[in-house]
Structures are given as structure tokens and as C-alpha cells.
């Protein structure tokens, strides 16, 4: 029988019971739509508690929109966004960032999923040359797409480099909670305090039904405008303004209350470490990237993949390298991990040589 929980993605998990309860709790009476309601104001208040009073928060439906709209707010079409060659914005958003911003993305090779200052320096050129796009944003993903986490000094160095040149830093924080939990930092320490200007704050992968937010930290004037000044219009024009916003806001409010964000992230991170440990004991399975958040990347013999997938759905991250991505979630249990690892052991052990 197929187990009901798999390791395919942290968005294959359901909704945290507290969050579901919160959605039901705000399902009373009529309230004004489009964010002019007390639940949305309360959620924004929670963001201010975590990140400071002088921020602007805009709730959106999904992570792709949070990223695309963040970049749109920071750029003109002749500018460019420096990112990793494995960045979600570059590989997994169907060209939406390019389409909506008109900007070129400059993808760079990474070390374990992380942009390095050296490669960013190398890519930063052609400034003032009318033939070149003008790099204007460095976008980093925290935790990265490869389950690693930038250290605070690595983010700070990239931010300093950007700001010294009048550029901005965007953080794709689809898994910012996992990163902060991994680093033992608050959400603010893991983003704003390191020089991030705009954060795509992720909730969906950490137990919400579907809720993300764009958080602006930088209120500096650009061409006489606050960076977030026109964001209300951008969000609506991009079809990301929820009419019954209270049900999205209530989710974010709950995540940011009583450390739910932290408890969920710590749990999924711990399950990933457990999975890593179990896999390390299996001859034939090799962990490929440091396990620093809730994802485990392992190389396994090619012949074992189909058999494993008969019982567990998951994605082959890289066919050529026979590299698998296994994600843990807020609801992954130790028993899930042990049962999966045991099946990996059996399957690898029983495989027919190619
Ligand atoms: C690193 C990263 N950023 C952003 C997203 C947001 O994607 P979505 O638009 O599916 O919510 C994801 C989801 O897979 C992700 O892994």
C-alpha cells in the first residue's frame, strides 16, 4: 500500500491544523474585501512585530507572484537581475520574471546552490554602457533550492556589494522559516538585518494552505518614490489581489503567532537530518549537498528509481546525475522517515545490475 505521506515536496503536505482552525474562525459574518479588513490588519501587525514597524507588507497568493512582483517593483526593463542558475526565478517560473519585468536574468554557477561574491563581481560589468543591461538586483534564495542555507556573513557580503553600487537585494524566502530555524535566527535577523531590501515571505511550504507576502524593508526613495509606493497597483494589475483576503491573512497571522513558523520549520529540518542520517547508512546512496534545511539530495543507483517511485512519488532532480530531491514537511513523522529509508535500503539492495 502506498503511504499517505511522501517526500516529493513540502507543498504536497496538507494544512497545519492550527491554520485550518484559523481559517474557520474568521469565517463569520461579512467583512470588507480586498484587504480592508481587521484580519488583514492583524496579520500585517504580526509582520511588523517580527520585522519592525517601518515595513510595507503585501499579501499574495503564491511564491512565483511574490518573486515576480518583488522584482517588478525594483527594476526597469533595461536592468538585470543576478541570480543563481538554479534559482526558482530562473528555472521554475516559466519565464514569468522576464515576461513581467522585461529584465534579463543573469544566472550564475553556485557553490552548493549559493551565489558567491566572486561570481557576482565577475558578472557585474557593462555599467553605463548603452549596449548592456544594467545589473540592478541580486536575488538570493534562502534556504536555497538545494537545501543549503547562506550563512549570515555571506548574505551580508552580497548585500554590501549590491548597496555600494546602488543595487537592491531580493530574497526568495519560500523557505525563509527553515533557514532562520537552521541558523538559530529570528526572521528579521535572517533577512532585514543582513541587508535584504525586499523579501518574498513564504508560508505555503511551512504549513499554510496558500499564502505568501512581499515585505519591503527599504523605504529609500528611488526617483522620488518609495519602492513600494505603487505596489498596490502592480499587485492588482498582476491579478494577485485577493477579494476574500481575510482567509489568506488569517493563515499568515497564525504562522507568525506563538512560534508556529519556527516549530514547523524546526520539525521539518529535523526530519531532513534524520533522513540524511538514515540514508548515509545505506550503501549505494550518497548525500550530495549539505543538509541545512528541510531538503535532502541523494544520488542513488539509476535502476532503483522506478521501483522506489512505485511506492513513493518524488521528483528526479537531475536525470543525468541520478540525483533525487526528498523534502520533509511540518507533518513528516520519524516513522515516515524510517519506513522510507528502509524501503530505499531494500530497493537499492535488491536492484538488478544494469
Ligand atoms: C525556492 C522557491 N521559490 C518560490 C517558490 C514558489 O512557488 P509557487 O509559485 O509554486 O508558490 C517555490 C516553490 O516551489 C520554491 O521552491
Short mmCIF file of C-alpha atoms and ligand atoms in Angstrom, two decimals:
data_model
loop_
_atom_site.label_atom_id
_atom_site.label_comp_id
_atom_site.label_asym_id
_atom_site.label_seq_id
_atom_site.Cartn_x
_atom_site.Cartn_y
_atom_site.Cartn_z
CA UNK A 1 0.00 0.00 0.00
CA UNK A 2 1.23 3.49 -0.79
CA UNK A 3 1.94 5.58 2.32
CA UNK A 4 -0.19 8.70 2.58
CA UNK A 5 2.81 10.99 3.05
CA UNK A 6 5.71 11.20 0.66
CA UNK A 7 8.93 13.16 0.30
CA UNK A 8 8.19 14.75 -3.06
CA UNK A 9 7.70 18.31 -1.90
CA UNK A 10 6.90 20.36 1.13
CA UNK A 11 3.88 21.63 -0.76
CA UNK A 12 2.48 18.12 -1.02
CA UNK A 13 1.72 18.33 2.70
CA UNK A 14 -1.67 19.47 3.90
CA UNK A 15 -2.62 22.41 6.07
CA UNK A 16 -1.47 22.67 9.67
CA UNK A 17 -4.49 22.06 11.95
CA UNK A 18 -3.99 25.42 13.70
CA UNK A 19 -4.12 27.15 10.35
CA UNK A 20 -7.24 25.33 9.26
CA UNK A 21 -8.82 26.30 12.57
CA UNK A 22 -7.87 29.92 11.99
CA UNK A 23 -9.48 29.90 8.54
CA UNK A 24 -12.68 28.55 10.08
CA UNK A 25 -12.50 31.10 12.90
CA UNK A 26 -12.57 34.06 10.54
CA UNK A 27 -15.44 32.53 8.59
CA UNK A 28 -18.01 34.60 10.44
CA UNK A 29 -20.20 37.35 9.13
CA UNK A 30 -19.38 39.71 6.34
CA UNK A 31 -16.20 41.72 6.21
CA UNK A 32 -14.91 44.15 3.65
CA UNK A 33 -12.91 42.59 0.79
CA UNK A 34 -9.53 43.28 -0.78
CA UNK A 35 -7.59 43.58 2.47
CA UNK A 36 -9.54 46.38 4.13
CA UNK A 37 -10.49 44.08 6.97
CA UNK A 38 -9.44 43.60 10.57
CA UNK A 39 -7.90 40.18 9.94
CA UNK A 40 -5.56 41.51 7.31
CA UNK A 41 -4.63 44.43 9.53
CA UNK A 42 -3.91 41.96 12.34
CA UNK A 43 -1.70 39.86 10.05
CA UNK A 44 0.21 42.93 8.93
CA UNK A 45 0.62 43.81 12.59
CA UNK A 46 2.26 40.42 13.14
CA UNK A 47 4.68 41.09 10.30
CA UNK A 48 5.56 44.40 11.96
CA UNK A 49 6.19 42.62 15.25
CA UNK A 50 8.64 40.28 13.56
CA UNK A 51 10.31 42.64 11.12
CA UNK A 52 9.86 46.11 12.61
CA UNK A 53 7.29 48.87 12.24
CA UNK A 54 8.72 50.59 9.20
CA UNK A 55 7.90 47.94 6.62
CA UNK A 56 5.30 47.53 3.92
CA UNK A 57 3.57 44.17 3.53
CA UNK A 58 1.52 42.94 0.61
CA UNK A 59 -0.21 39.59 0.70
CA UNK A 60 -0.29 37.49 -2.46
CA UNK A 61 -1.43 34.02 -3.46
CA UNK A 62 1.78 32.24 -4.36
CA UNK A 63 5.54 32.32 -4.32
CA UNK A 64 6.05 32.92 -8.00
CA UNK A 65 3.96 36.08 -7.75
CA UNK A 66 5.83 37.23 -4.65
CA UNK A 67 9.09 36.89 -6.55
CA UNK A 68 7.93 38.38 -9.81
CA UNK A 69 6.24 41.34 -8.16
CA UNK A 70 9.21 41.98 -5.89
CA UNK A 71 11.48 42.15 -8.90
CA UNK A 72 9.00 44.27 -10.83
CA UNK A 73 8.95 46.82 -8.02
CA UNK A 74 12.74 47.04 -8.06
CA UNK A 75 13.53 47.27 -11.74
CA UNK A 76 13.12 48.89 -15.12
CA UNK A 77 13.13 46.68 -18.20
CA UNK A 78 16.68 47.61 -19.22
CA UNK A 79 18.03 46.41 -15.91
CA UNK A 80 19.10 42.91 -14.94
CA UNK A 81 18.70 40.55 -12.03
CA UNK A 82 21.68 38.49 -10.93
CA UNK A 83 20.64 35.11 -9.56
CA UNK A 84 21.84 31.54 -9.31
CA UNK A 85 21.50 29.21 -12.27
CA UNK A 86 19.30 27.02 -10.10
CA UNK A 87 17.15 29.86 -8.77
CA UNK A 88 13.41 29.24 -8.79
CA UNK A 89 13.01 32.56 -10.62
CA UNK A 90 15.32 31.27 -13.35
CA UNK A 91 14.33 27.63 -13.66
CA UNK A 92 10.82 27.19 -12.32
CA UNK A 93 8.69 30.22 -13.07
CA UNK A 94 8.11 29.63 -16.77
CA UNK A 95 9.79 32.90 -17.68
CA UNK A 96 7.32 34.95 -15.61
CA UNK A 97 10.04 37.18 -14.12
CA UNK A 98 11.35 38.01 -17.60
CA UNK A 99 7.84 38.47 -19.00
CA UNK A 100 6.55 40.75 -16.28
CA UNK A 101 9.69 42.77 -15.64
CA UNK A 102 11.17 42.76 -19.13
CA UNK A 103 14.52 42.29 -17.41
CA UNK A 104 17.26 39.89 -18.29
CA UNK A 105 18.13 37.39 -15.60
CA UNK A 106 21.86 36.72 -15.28
CA UNK A 107 22.22 33.16 -13.99
CA UNK A 108 25.46 32.28 -12.23
CA UNK A 109 27.01 28.98 -11.23
CA UNK A 110 26.93 28.40 -7.49
CA UNK A 111 28.62 26.61 -4.66
CA UNK A 112 26.01 24.22 -3.29
CA UNK A 113 23.20 26.44 -4.52
CA UNK A 114 24.65 29.66 -3.12
CA UNK A 115 25.77 32.65 -5.15
CA UNK A 116 29.31 33.65 -4.34
CA UNK A 117 30.60 37.19 -4.13
CA UNK A 118 33.37 36.30 -6.59
CA UNK A 119 30.93 35.22 -9.30
CA UNK A 120 28.69 38.22 -8.70
CA UNK A 121 31.69 40.54 -9.02
CA UNK A 122 32.57 38.84 -12.29
CA UNK A 123 29.05 39.31 -13.64
CA UNK A 124 28.84 42.95 -12.63
CA UNK A 125 30.03 44.79 -15.69
CA UNK A 126 28.90 46.93 -18.58
CA UNK A 127 27.71 49.62 -16.19
CA UNK A 128 26.89 52.79 -18.06
CA UNK A 129 27.35 51.07 -21.42
CA UNK A 130 24.25 51.55 -23.53
CA UNK A 131 24.71 48.12 -25.13
CA UNK A 132 24.50 46.26 -21.84
CA UNK A 133 21.67 45.52 -19.46
CA UNK A 134 22.35 47.20 -16.15
CA UNK A 135 22.54 44.82 -13.16
CA UNK A 136 20.23 46.24 -10.53
CA UNK A 137 19.13 43.42 -8.24
CA UNK A 138 20.86 40.45 -6.65
CA UNK A 139 18.25 37.78 -5.92
CA UNK A 140 19.14 35.01 -3.50
CA UNK A 141 17.03 32.10 -2.32
CA UNK A 142 17.08 31.29 1.39
CA UNK A 143 17.03 28.35 2.09
CA UNK A 144 18.40 27.54 -1.36
CA UNK A 145 16.83 25.28 -3.94
CA UNK A 146 19.48 22.68 -3.00
CA UNK A 147 18.57 22.59 0.69
CA UNK A 148 21.55 24.63 1.80
CA UNK A 149 21.49 27.87 3.78
CA UNK A 150 23.50 31.05 3.23
CA UNK A 151 25.45 31.99 6.33
CA UNK A 152 24.67 35.48 7.66
CA UNK A 153 28.07 36.85 6.58
CA UNK A 154 27.51 35.51 3.05
CA UNK A 155 24.22 37.40 2.73
CA UNK A 156 25.75 40.49 4.28
CA UNK A 157 28.67 40.45 1.83
CA UNK A 158 26.33 40.22 -1.16
CA UNK A 159 24.14 42.99 0.27
CA UNK A 160 27.12 45.27 0.88
CA UNK A 161 28.33 44.67 -2.65
CA UNK A 162 24.87 45.49 -4.02
CA UNK A 163 24.28 48.58 -1.93
CA UNK A 164 27.70 50.05 -2.62
CA UNK A 165 26.68 50.03 -6.28
CA UNK A 166 23.12 51.28 -5.89
CA UNK A 167 21.67 47.81 -6.40
CA UNK A 168 19.00 46.03 -4.35
CA UNK A 169 18.84 42.62 -2.70
CA UNK A 170 15.78 40.44 -3.12
CA UNK A 171 15.42 37.30 -1.04
CA UNK A 172 13.22 34.46 -2.28
CA UNK A 173 12.14 33.31 1.14
CA UNK A 174 9.84 30.49 0.11
CA UNK A 175 11.69 28.64 2.90
CA UNK A 176 12.91 31.60 5.00
CA UNK A 177 11.50 29.95 8.13
CA UNK A 178 13.58 26.83 7.53
CA UNK A 179 16.66 28.97 7.01
CA UNK A 180 16.10 31.10 10.11
CA UNK A 181 15.42 27.97 12.18
CA UNK A 182 18.57 26.38 10.84
CA UNK A 183 20.65 29.44 11.69
CA UNK A 184 19.04 29.99 15.08
CA UNK A 185 18.00 33.47 13.97
CA UNK A 186 14.78 35.42 14.11
CA UNK A 187 13.04 36.09 10.80
CA UNK A 188 14.27 39.66 10.95
CA UNK A 189 17.86 38.70 11.73
CA UNK A 190 17.81 36.30 8.77
CA UNK A 191 16.62 38.88 6.27
CA UNK A 192 16.24 42.57 7.00
CA UNK A 193 19.19 42.82 9.39
CA UNK A 194 21.51 41.33 6.76
CA UNK A 195 20.66 44.00 4.22
CA UNK A 196 17.79 42.39 2.30
CA UNK A 197 15.62 45.08 0.72
CA UNK A 198 12.62 43.02 -0.33
CA UNK A 199 11.61 39.59 0.93
CA UNK A 200 9.26 37.08 -0.67
CA UNK A 201 7.95 35.63 2.58
CA UNK A 202 6.88 32.03 2.16
CA UNK A 203 4.11 30.36 4.10
CA UNK A 204 2.73 27.64 1.87
CA UNK A 205 5.69 25.30 2.29
CA UNK A 206 5.54 25.70 6.04
CA UNK A 207 2.00 24.58 6.79
CA UNK A 208 -0.29 27.15 5.19
CA UNK A 209 -2.98 26.39 2.65
CA UNK A 210 -1.68 29.04 0.31
CA UNK A 211 -0.36 32.39 1.49
CA UNK A 212 2.77 34.40 0.75
CA UNK A 213 3.71 38.02 1.16
CA UNK A 214 6.03 40.63 -0.28
CA UNK A 215 7.76 42.53 2.51
CA UNK A 216 9.56 45.80 1.76
CA UNK A 217 12.29 46.82 4.18
CA UNK A 218 13.86 49.56 2.17
CA UNK A 219 11.92 52.76 2.18
CA UNK A 220 14.66 54.66 0.43
CA UNK A 221 13.48 56.95 -2.30
CA UNK A 222 14.13 55.92 -5.85
CA UNK A 223 13.37 58.52 -8.47
CA UNK A 224 11.36 60.34 -5.85
CA UNK A 225 9.28 57.28 -5.00
CA UNK A 226 9.15 54.82 -2.16
CA UNK A 227 9.93 51.38 -3.61
CA UNK A 228 6.58 50.04 -2.52
CA UNK A 229 4.64 53.14 -3.41
CA UNK A 230 2.98 51.72 -6.50
CA UNK A 231 2.87 48.14 -5.37
CA UNK A 232 -0.86 48.19 -4.72
CA UNK A 233 -1.40 48.81 -8.41
CA UNK A 234 1.21 46.27 -9.52
CA UNK A 235 -0.43 43.60 -7.39
CA UNK A 236 -3.88 44.26 -8.78
CA UNK A 237 -2.63 44.52 -12.34
CA UNK A 238 -0.93 41.16 -11.87
CA UNK A 239 -4.17 39.58 -10.66
CA UNK A 240 -2.82 38.90 -7.18
CA UNK A 241 -5.27 40.95 -5.15
CA UNK A 242 -7.46 38.55 -3.19
CA UNK A 243 -11.03 39.66 -2.74
CA UNK A 244 -11.71 37.49 0.32
CA UNK A 245 -8.31 38.32 1.69
CA UNK A 246 -9.23 37.56 5.29
CA UNK A 247 -8.82 33.83 4.67
CA UNK A 248 -5.26 34.29 3.43
CA UNK A 249 -4.37 36.83 6.11
CA UNK A 250 -5.60 34.55 8.88
CA UNK A 251 -3.14 31.90 7.73
CA UNK A 252 -0.17 34.24 7.86
CA UNK A 253 -1.30 35.64 11.20
CA UNK A 254 -1.40 32.12 12.64
CA UNK A 255 2.00 31.20 11.24
CA UNK A 256 3.50 34.30 12.86
CA UNK A 257 1.86 33.62 16.24
CA UNK A 258 3.24 31.51 19.09
CA UNK A 259 6.25 30.48 17.04
CA UNK A 260 4.29 28.25 14.68
CA UNK A 261 6.63 29.30 11.87
CA UNK A 262 9.60 28.18 13.96
CA UNK A 263 8.12 24.97 15.32
CA UNK A 264 7.08 23.80 11.87
CA UNK A 265 10.43 24.70 10.33
CA UNK A 266 12.47 23.17 13.13
CA UNK A 267 10.47 19.99 12.81
CA UNK A 268 10.85 19.64 9.04
CA UNK A 269 14.56 20.49 9.31
CA UNK A 270 14.99 17.82 11.99
CA UNK A 271 13.22 15.24 9.85
CA UNK A 272 15.59 16.05 6.99
CA UNK A 273 18.60 15.48 9.25
CA UNK A 274 17.08 12.18 10.33
CA UNK A 275 16.57 11.17 6.72
CA UNK A 276 20.12 12.19 5.90
CA UNK A 277 21.44 10.02 8.74
CA UNK A 278 19.39 7.01 7.68
CA UNK A 279 20.46 7.36 4.04
CA UNK A 280 24.11 7.74 4.96
CA UNK A 281 23.97 4.26 6.41
CA UNK A 282 22.79 2.78 3.10
CA UNK A 283 25.49 1.54 0.77
CA UNK A 284 24.78 2.92 -2.68
CA UNK A 285 23.06 6.11 -1.51
CA UNK A 286 25.15 9.26 -1.40
CA UNK A 287 24.16 12.60 0.09
CA UNK A 288 25.24 15.28 -2.36
CA UNK A 289 24.65 18.65 -0.67
CA UNK A 290 24.92 19.65 2.98
CA UNK A 291 21.53 19.13 4.63
CA UNK A 292 20.91 22.51 6.23
CA UNK A 293 17.15 22.95 5.90
CA UNK A 294 14.33 20.55 5.03
CA UNK A 295 15.60 19.03 1.79
CA UNK A 296 17.82 16.03 1.18
CA UNK A 297 19.55 15.48 -2.14
CA UNK A 298 20.86 11.99 -2.71
CA UNK A 299 22.41 10.11 -5.59
CA UNK A 300 21.14 6.58 -5.92
CA UNK A 301 21.66 3.84 -8.50
CA UNK A 302 19.56 4.59 -11.56
CA UNK A 303 17.99 1.12 -11.59
CA UNK A 304 16.41 1.72 -8.18
CA UNK A 305 14.42 4.82 -9.15
CA UNK A 306 11.41 3.26 -10.86
CA UNK A 307 10.92 0.72 -8.09
CA UNK A 308 11.07 3.43 -5.41
CA UNK A 309 8.59 5.51 -7.32
CA UNK A 310 6.10 2.65 -7.41
CA UNK A 311 5.55 3.28 -3.72
CA UNK A 312 6.66 6.88 -3.21
CA UNK A 313 6.08 9.72 -5.60
CA UNK A 314 9.10 12.05 -5.84
CA UNK A 315 10.98 14.09 -8.39
CA UNK A 316 14.23 13.10 -10.00
CA UNK A 317 16.17 16.33 -9.59
CA UNK A 318 18.79 15.56 -12.19
CA UNK A 319 18.37 12.56 -14.50
CA UNK A 320 21.91 12.60 -15.76
CA UNK A 321 23.39 12.55 -12.29
CA UNK A 322 20.71 10.20 -10.91
CA UNK A 323 20.10 12.81 -8.23
CA UNK A 324 16.89 12.76 -6.16
CA UNK A 325 15.30 15.54 -4.11
CA UNK A 326 13.47 14.47 -0.99
CA UNK A 327 11.71 17.13 1.06
CA UNK A 328 10.42 16.95 4.61
CA UNK A 329 7.38 18.83 5.86
CA UNK A 330 5.83 20.03 9.10
CA UNK A 331 3.85 16.78 9.25
CA UNK A 332 6.59 14.31 8.35
CA UNK A 333 6.99 11.80 11.16
CA UNK A 334 10.01 9.83 12.35
CA UNK A 335 8.13 6.70 11.29
CA UNK A 336 7.70 8.12 7.79
CA UNK A 337 11.43 8.70 7.59
CA UNK A 338 12.36 5.25 8.87
CA UNK A 339 9.86 3.49 6.59
CA UNK A 340 11.08 5.41 3.55
CA UNK A 341 14.75 4.87 4.35
CA UNK A 342 14.11 1.18 4.89
CA UNK A 343 12.43 0.95 1.50
CA UNK A 344 15.36 2.77 -0.10
CA UNK A 345 17.73 0.28 1.54
CA UNK A 346 15.71 -2.73 0.34
CA UNK A 347 15.29 -1.35 -3.15
CA UNK A 348 18.93 -0.45 -3.66
CA UNK A 349 20.00 -3.78 -2.19
CA UNK A 350 17.67 -5.76 -4.44
CA UNK A 351 18.37 -3.95 -7.69
CA UNK A 352 19.47 -5.78 -10.77
CA UNK A 353 22.83 -4.60 -12.02
CA UNK A 354 22.40 -2.55 -15.19
C1 LIG B 1 12.64 28.37 -3.97
C2 LIG B 1 11.21 28.57 -4.32
N1 LIG B 1 10.75 29.80 -4.55
C3 LIG B 1 9.47 30.05 -4.81
C4 LIG B 1 8.55 29.02 -4.87
C5 LIG B 1 7.12 29.40 -5.05
O1 LIG B 1 6.42 28.75 -5.94
P1 LIG B 1 4.83 28.78 -6.11
O2 LIG B 1 4.55 29.81 -7.12
O3 LIG B 1 4.56 27.41 -6.59
O4 LIG B 1 4.18 29.09 -4.80
C6 LIG B 1 8.98 27.70 -4.70
C7 LIG B 1 8.04 26.57 -4.83
O5 LIG B 1 8.35 25.54 -5.34
C8 LIG B 1 10.35 27.47 -4.40
O6 LIG B 1 10.81 26.24 -4.19
#
